[in-house]
Amino acid sequence: LVITVLSLGLGLGLRREKHQIKPVFLSRCEKFSGNNCQKIWDAFQQAYVNQDPCKVPVEAYDPLIAAAPFKSECNRMLFWSKTKDVVHDFTEKKDCFITLEDTLLGSVLDGLTWCGKEGSSDTFTTGCPGWTDCENNPVRSFWNRASAAFAEAACGAVTVMLNGSIATPFHPASIFASIEVKKLNATRAKNLNVVLVTDEHIVANCTNPSLKDLKKELDKGIKYNCEEVPQSQIEACASNPMAPCGTCW
Ligand code: APR
């Protein structure tokens, strides 16, 4: 019985350990040198602890963004919508572009779920509202706030990879359309290069109506360009260490 109770306790303890977000946050954060990760954790936590998990506004993360601001990496910033896998496969293999998920805050929180509870100073990772359960949930508000700050920092030639295998590559409900495009500022961002990623079943090309909307929505002065690129070509480029960034596809 003693052994059973012990191993059960240990098992539960380990399981609880696995769901702890703080050690994951800190160890991912430490991979980026020159940051005070404990200070960044504190700024993160204050956004949602002790609060109704459906009432966390985007502004709650302002102190977090201030604690770990996005660098303007001119000509290297890459946005995406419905192309997550191909984009991150590319950025992992080649040091050409930086997505939000390659930055400190983006990489620390990618794939995580968290929320607080009224009357508690703890962080929970289960029982949290899903993306669409309520608008002002801690996870969605974070990504909305971070995406806005990342887009505000964009400068020079900006690239976005959109999905040519769906009817509306530039979807109004996406973070890219509803937040990021609106934050691109012509005094910093000079070009928007749309890479429409296609496979055998091309559903949308560069003449797609949603892309006309994208062009119209751009801040005046930002030059628009669109090219259709097969996914296989992007993958080949990612796997070729010799291929230069500029003329990769
Ligand atoms: N449920 C859960 N997660 C969602 C949902 C949803 N309904 N919608 C969006 N997300 C989260 C997921 O983490 C998903 O992987 O947003 C991510 C991207 O969703 P997409 O629809 O593919 O693209 P988009 O909404 O345009 O967001 C991508 O925002 O993250 C920034 O800079 C990044 O340019 C990128 C853009």
Tab-separated table of C-alpha atoms and ligand atoms in Angstrom:
chain	number	residue	atom	x	y	z
A	1	LEU	CA	0.000	0.000	0.000
A	2	VAL	CA	2.824	2.380	0.926
A	3	ILE	CA	4.455	1.766	-2.439
A	4	THR	CA	1.161	2.220	-4.277
A	5	VAL	CA	0.434	5.483	-2.493
A	6	LEU	CA	3.988	6.668	-3.059
A	7	SER	CA	4.040	5.845	-6.736
A	8	LEU	CA	0.562	7.315	-7.209
A	9	GLY	CA	1.695	10.489	-5.487
A	10	LEU	CA	4.842	10.579	-7.570
A	11	GLY	CA	2.841	9.908	-10.728
A	12	LEU	CA	0.420	12.721	-10.008
A	13	GLY	CA	3.273	15.000	-9.055
A	14	LEU	CA	5.074	14.271	-12.304
A	15	ARG	CA	1.925	14.731	-14.280
A	16	ARG	CA	1.332	18.063	-12.586
A	17	GLU	CA	4.948	18.968	-13.319
A	18	LYS	CA	4.388	18.227	-16.992
A	19	HIS	CA	1.549	20.755	-17.147
A	20	GLN	CA	3.474	23.492	-15.378
A	21	ILE	CA	3.904	26.391	-17.729
A	22	LYS	CA	6.550	28.365	-15.797
A	23	PRO	CA	9.471	25.924	-16.305
A	24	VAL	CA	8.624	25.671	-20.013
A	25	PHE	CA	8.382	29.466	-20.267
A	26	LEU	CA	11.714	30.004	-18.506
A	27	SER	CA	13.683	27.298	-20.302
A	28	ARG	CA	12.446	28.472	-23.715
A	29	CYS	CA	13.191	32.074	-22.713
A	30	GLU	CA	16.737	31.296	-21.542
A	31	LYS	CA	17.593	30.166	-25.097
A	32	PHE	CA	17.495	33.845	-26.028
A	33	SER	CA	20.435	35.414	-24.236
A	34	GLY	CA	20.499	38.875	-22.734
A	35	ASN	CA	17.024	38.807	-21.229
A	36	ASN	CA	15.746	38.869	-17.697
A	37	CYS	CA	13.405	35.909	-18.053
A	38	GLN	CA	12.030	36.126	-14.515
A	39	LYS	CA	11.061	39.755	-15.173
A	40	ILE	CA	9.442	38.754	-18.480
A	41	TRP	CA	7.556	35.942	-16.680
A	42	ASP	CA	6.277	38.429	-14.083
A	43	ALA	CA	5.075	40.774	-16.844
A	44	PHE	CA	3.394	37.816	-18.581
A	45	GLN	CA	1.596	36.604	-15.467
A	46	GLN	CA	0.224	39.953	-14.395
A	47	ALA	CA	-1.812	40.042	-17.624
A	48	TYR	CA	-4.185	37.233	-16.625
A	49	VAL	CA	-3.731	35.975	-13.023
A	50	ASN	CA	-6.555	36.531	-10.604
A	51	GLN	CA	-8.878	37.376	-13.492
A	52	ASP	CA	-11.936	35.990	-15.165
A	53	PRO	CA	-10.363	34.042	-18.107
A	54	CYS	CA	-12.940	35.525	-20.483
A	55	LYS	CA	-12.168	39.114	-19.498
A	56	VAL	CA	-8.510	39.528	-20.391
A	57	PRO	CA	-8.239	42.419	-22.865
A	58	VAL	CA	-5.384	42.683	-25.387
A	59	GLU	CA	-4.020	45.707	-23.499
A	60	ALA	CA	-3.339	43.472	-20.489
A	61	TYR	CA	-0.233	42.331	-22.374
A	62	ASP	CA	1.172	45.837	-22.936
A	63	PRO	CA	3.655	45.461	-20.029
A	64	LEU	CA	4.788	42.099	-21.435
A	65	ILE	CA	5.448	43.584	-24.882
A	66	ALA	CA	7.310	46.460	-23.197
A	67	ALA	CA	9.430	43.958	-21.239
A	68	ALA	CA	10.378	42.002	-24.379
A	69	PRO	CA	9.922	44.309	-27.372
A	70	PHE	CA	10.155	43.127	-30.994
A	71	LYS	CA	13.222	44.199	-32.927
A	72	SER	CA	12.666	45.702	-36.357
A	73	GLU	CA	14.420	43.265	-38.671
A	74	CYS	CA	14.170	45.123	-41.962
A	75	ASN	CA	13.505	42.964	-45.073
A	76	ARG	CA	13.338	39.790	-42.981
A	77	MET	CA	9.899	39.783	-41.426
A	78	LEU	CA	7.581	37.024	-42.558
A	79	PHE	CA	3.845	36.857	-41.937
A	80	TRP	CA	1.612	33.918	-42.715
A	81	SER	CA	-1.991	32.745	-42.716
A	82	LYS	CA	-3.081	29.106	-43.074
A	83	THR	CA	0.495	28.177	-44.018
A	84	LYS	CA	1.930	27.567	-40.538
A	85	ASP	CA	3.715	24.271	-41.237
A	86	VAL	CA	5.425	25.174	-44.505
A	87	VAL	CA	6.446	28.569	-43.107
A	88	HIS	CA	7.989	27.256	-39.911
A	89	ASP	CA	9.673	24.364	-41.700
A	90	PHE	CA	11.289	27.023	-43.876
A	91	THR	CA	12.336	29.406	-41.090
A	92	GLU	CA	13.728	26.531	-39.006
A	93	LYS	CA	15.959	25.343	-41.823
A	94	LYS	CA	17.071	28.638	-43.324
A	95	ASP	CA	18.073	31.853	-41.618
A	96	CYS	CA	16.311	34.116	-44.136
A	97	PHE	CA	13.110	35.238	-42.457
A	98	ILE	CA	11.781	35.853	-38.970
A	99	THR	CA	8.203	35.021	-38.047
A	100	LEU	CA	6.481	36.005	-34.818
A	101	GLU	CA	7.063	32.431	-33.616
A	102	ASP	CA	10.829	32.873	-34.071
A	103	THR	CA	10.938	35.836	-31.679
A	104	LEU	CA	11.377	35.468	-27.929
A	105	LEU	CA	7.730	35.942	-26.951
A	106	GLY	CA	6.372	34.019	-29.932
A	107	SER	CA	8.624	31.012	-29.440
A	108	VAL	CA	8.142	30.947	-25.674
A	109	LEU	CA	4.342	30.825	-25.927
A	110	ASP	CA	3.866	28.905	-29.199
A	111	GLY	CA	1.587	25.925	-28.647
A	112	LEU	CA	0.855	26.736	-24.985
A	113	THR	CA	-2.489	27.261	-23.247
A	114	TRP	CA	-2.839	29.245	-20.047
A	115	CYS	CA	-5.333	31.131	-17.940
A	116	GLY	CA	-5.959	32.460	-14.441
A	117	LYS	CA	-8.887	32.314	-12.100
A	118	GLU	CA	-10.513	34.965	-9.941
A	119	GLY	CA	-9.284	34.678	-6.375
A	120	SER	CA	-6.121	32.751	-7.284
A	121	SER	CA	-2.583	33.812	-8.138
A	122	ASP	CA	-1.923	30.550	-10.002
A	123	THR	CA	-1.531	29.860	-13.694
A	124	PHE	CA	-3.697	27.041	-15.050
A	125	THR	CA	-3.114	25.049	-18.214
A	126	THR	CA	-6.314	23.002	-18.230
A	127	GLY	CA	-9.926	24.122	-18.083
A	128	CYS	CA	-9.036	27.308	-19.940
A	129	PRO	CA	-11.378	28.800	-22.549
A	130	GLY	CA	-10.699	27.758	-26.145
A	131	TRP	CA	-9.852	30.206	-28.922
A	132	THR	CA	-13.500	30.851	-29.859
A	133	ASP	CA	-15.204	30.189	-26.485
A	134	CYS	CA	-14.961	33.849	-25.607
A	135	GLU	CA	-13.186	36.655	-27.426
A	136	ASN	CA	-11.119	38.053	-24.536
A	137	ASN	CA	-9.418	34.838	-23.457
A	138	PRO	CA	-5.773	35.008	-22.278
A	139	VAL	CA	-4.309	33.061	-25.202
A	140	ARG	CA	-6.174	34.847	-27.988
A	141	SER	CA	-5.577	38.288	-26.456
A	142	PHE	CA	-1.866	37.532	-26.247
A	143	TRP	CA	-1.578	36.507	-29.918
A	144	ASN	CA	-3.628	39.507	-30.997
A	145	ARG	CA	-1.445	41.888	-28.975
A	146	ALA	CA	1.830	40.256	-30.040
A	147	SER	CA	0.788	40.187	-33.708
A	148	ALA	CA	-0.020	43.918	-33.594
A	149	ALA	CA	3.352	44.745	-32.047
A	150	PHE	CA	5.222	42.475	-34.479
A	151	ALA	CA	3.509	44.122	-37.478
A	152	GLU	CA	4.157	47.612	-36.108
A	153	ALA	CA	7.858	46.772	-36.056
A	154	ALA	CA	7.861	45.584	-39.699
A	155	CYS	CA	10.167	47.497	-42.002
A	156	GLY	CA	11.571	47.421	-45.515
A	157	ALA	CA	10.270	44.592	-47.685
A	158	VAL	CA	7.742	42.495	-45.813
A	159	THR	CA	6.756	39.002	-46.945
A	160	VAL	CA	3.574	37.047	-46.301
A	161	MET	CA	2.961	33.426	-47.220
A	162	LEU	CA	-0.703	32.800	-47.996
A	163	ASN	CA	-2.428	29.561	-48.923
A	164	GLY	CA	-3.367	29.113	-52.595
A	165	SER	CA	-5.234	25.883	-51.851
A	166	ILE	CA	-8.162	27.651	-50.202
A	167	ALA	CA	-10.818	29.899	-51.728
A	168	THR	CA	-9.992	32.974	-49.618
A	169	PRO	CA	-6.236	33.204	-48.969
A	170	PHE	CA	-6.695	36.645	-47.387
A	171	HIS	CA	-9.520	35.911	-44.968
A	172	PRO	CA	-10.991	38.897	-43.101
A	173	ALA	CA	-11.269	36.895	-39.841
A	174	SER	CA	-7.592	35.910	-39.805
A	175	ILE	CA	-5.061	37.621	-37.547
A	176	PHE	CA	-3.081	38.594	-40.632
A	177	ALA	CA	-6.061	40.416	-42.197
A	178	SER	CA	-7.773	41.743	-39.093
A	179	ILE	CA	-4.683	42.919	-37.199
A	180	GLU	CA	-1.334	42.705	-38.943
A	181	VAL	CA	-2.106	44.323	-42.314
A	182	LYS	CA	-3.728	47.262	-40.531
A	183	LYS	CA	-0.557	47.850	-38.507
A	184	LEU	CA	1.858	47.902	-41.469
A	185	ASN	CA	3.034	51.488	-41.659
A	186	ALA	CA	4.350	52.985	-44.928
A	187	THR	CA	7.000	55.043	-43.155
A	188	ARG	CA	8.693	51.783	-42.198
A	189	ALA	CA	7.305	49.037	-44.463
A	190	LYS	CA	8.069	49.696	-48.141
A	191	ASN	CA	6.834	46.550	-49.898
A	192	LEU	CA	4.460	43.714	-49.225
A	193	ASN	CA	5.426	40.599	-51.139
A	194	VAL	CA	2.689	37.987	-51.189
A	195	VAL	CA	3.933	34.452	-51.727
A	196	LEU	CA	0.884	32.405	-52.622
A	197	VAL	CA	1.831	28.846	-51.741
A	198	THR	CA	0.268	26.364	-54.148
A	199	ASP	CA	0.030	22.591	-54.405
A	200	GLU	CA	-1.423	20.361	-57.151
A	201	HIS	CA	-4.897	21.707	-56.420
A	202	ILE	CA	-4.591	25.418	-57.100
A	203	VAL	CA	-7.784	27.025	-55.813
A	204	ALA	CA	-6.628	30.635	-55.711
A	205	ASN	CA	-4.054	32.476	-57.806
A	206	CYS	CA	-2.774	36.041	-57.602
A	207	THR	CA	-5.964	37.334	-59.279
A	208	ASN	CA	-8.059	36.084	-56.327
A	209	PRO	CA	-10.607	38.708	-55.186
A	210	SER	CA	-9.438	38.529	-51.569
A	211	LEU	CA	-5.966	39.620	-52.705
A	212	LYS	CA	-7.494	42.666	-54.395
A	213	ASP	CA	-8.917	43.520	-50.976
A	214	LEU	CA	-5.489	43.060	-49.436
A	215	LYS	CA	-3.923	45.430	-51.949
A	216	LYS	CA	-6.640	48.024	-51.259
A	217	GLU	CA	-6.214	47.808	-47.506
A	218	LEU	CA	-2.505	48.518	-47.555
A	219	ASP	CA	-1.277	51.815	-46.198
A	220	LYS	CA	-0.691	54.165	-49.176
A	221	GLY	CA	2.943	53.994	-50.223
A	222	ILE	CA	3.465	50.297	-49.541
A	223	LYS	CA	4.151	48.574	-52.879
A	224	TYR	CA	2.250	45.335	-53.435
A	225	ASN	CA	3.529	42.281	-55.252
A	226	CYS	CA	2.187	38.723	-55.573
A	227	GLU	CA	3.803	35.538	-56.848
A	228	GLU	CA	2.497	31.987	-56.986
A	229	VAL	CA	5.061	29.492	-55.719
A	230	PRO	CA	4.613	25.707	-55.509
A	231	GLN	CA	5.084	24.384	-51.983
A	232	SER	CA	7.610	21.847	-53.321
A	233	GLN	CA	9.798	24.745	-54.483
A	234	ILE	CA	9.714	26.339	-51.041
A	235	GLU	CA	10.604	22.990	-49.454
A	236	ALA	CA	13.467	22.468	-51.902
A	237	CYS	CA	14.745	25.944	-51.132
A	238	ALA	CA	14.510	25.267	-47.380
A	239	SER	CA	16.562	22.074	-47.794
A	240	ASN	CA	19.271	23.680	-49.911
A	241	PRO	CA	21.834	25.296	-47.612
A	242	MET	CA	23.543	26.882	-50.637
A	243	ALA	CA	20.471	28.701	-51.908
A	244	PRO	CA	20.651	32.420	-51.133
A	245	CYS	CA	17.674	34.033	-49.428
A	246	GLY	CA	16.868	36.560	-52.162
A	247	THR	CA	16.571	34.197	-55.107
A	248	CYS	CA	15.556	31.076	-53.263
A	249	TRP	CA	12.372	30.442	-55.273
B	1	APR	N1	-8.655	28.229	-32.746
B	1	APR	C1	-7.431	28.040	-32.221
B	1	APR	N2	-6.353	28.720	-32.625
B	1	APR	C2	-6.500	29.607	-33.600
B	1	APR	C3	-7.733	29.864	-34.211
B	1	APR	C4	-8.854	29.116	-33.743
B	1	APR	N3	-10.061	29.284	-34.272
B	1	APR	N4	-7.544	30.804	-35.165
B	1	APR	C5	-6.255	31.125	-35.134
B	1	APR	N5	-5.628	30.411	-34.187
B	1	APR	C6	-4.226	30.499	-33.838
B	1	APR	C7	-3.566	29.178	-33.943
B	1	APR	O1	-2.474	29.148	-33.062
B	1	APR	C8	-3.121	29.153	-35.370
B	1	APR	O2	-2.031	28.299	-35.581
B	1	APR	O3	-3.627	31.328	-34.770
B	1	APR	C9	-2.741	30.586	-35.584
B	1	APR	C10	-2.790	31.034	-36.992
B	1	APR	O4	-4.047	30.931	-37.544
B	1	APR	P1	-4.250	31.097	-39.128
B	1	APR	O5	-5.714	31.182	-39.371
B	1	APR	O6	-3.480	30.069	-39.882
B	1	APR	O7	-3.552	32.474	-39.506
B	1	APR	P2	-3.801	33.921	-38.937
B	1	APR	O8	-5.037	33.996	-38.113
B	1	APR	O9	-3.692	34.890	-40.066
B	1	APR	O10	-2.563	34.134	-37.950
B	1	APR	C11	-1.232	34.061	-38.398
B	1	APR	O11	-0.666	35.877	-36.936
B	1	APR	O12	0.467	34.605	-35.402
B	1	APR	C12	0.538	35.751	-36.219
B	1	APR	O13	2.472	36.730	-37.268
B	1	APR	C13	1.651	35.570	-37.233
B	1	APR	O14	1.311	36.284	-39.528
B	1	APR	C14	0.946	35.316	-38.563
B	1	APR	C15	-0.540	35.385	-38.274
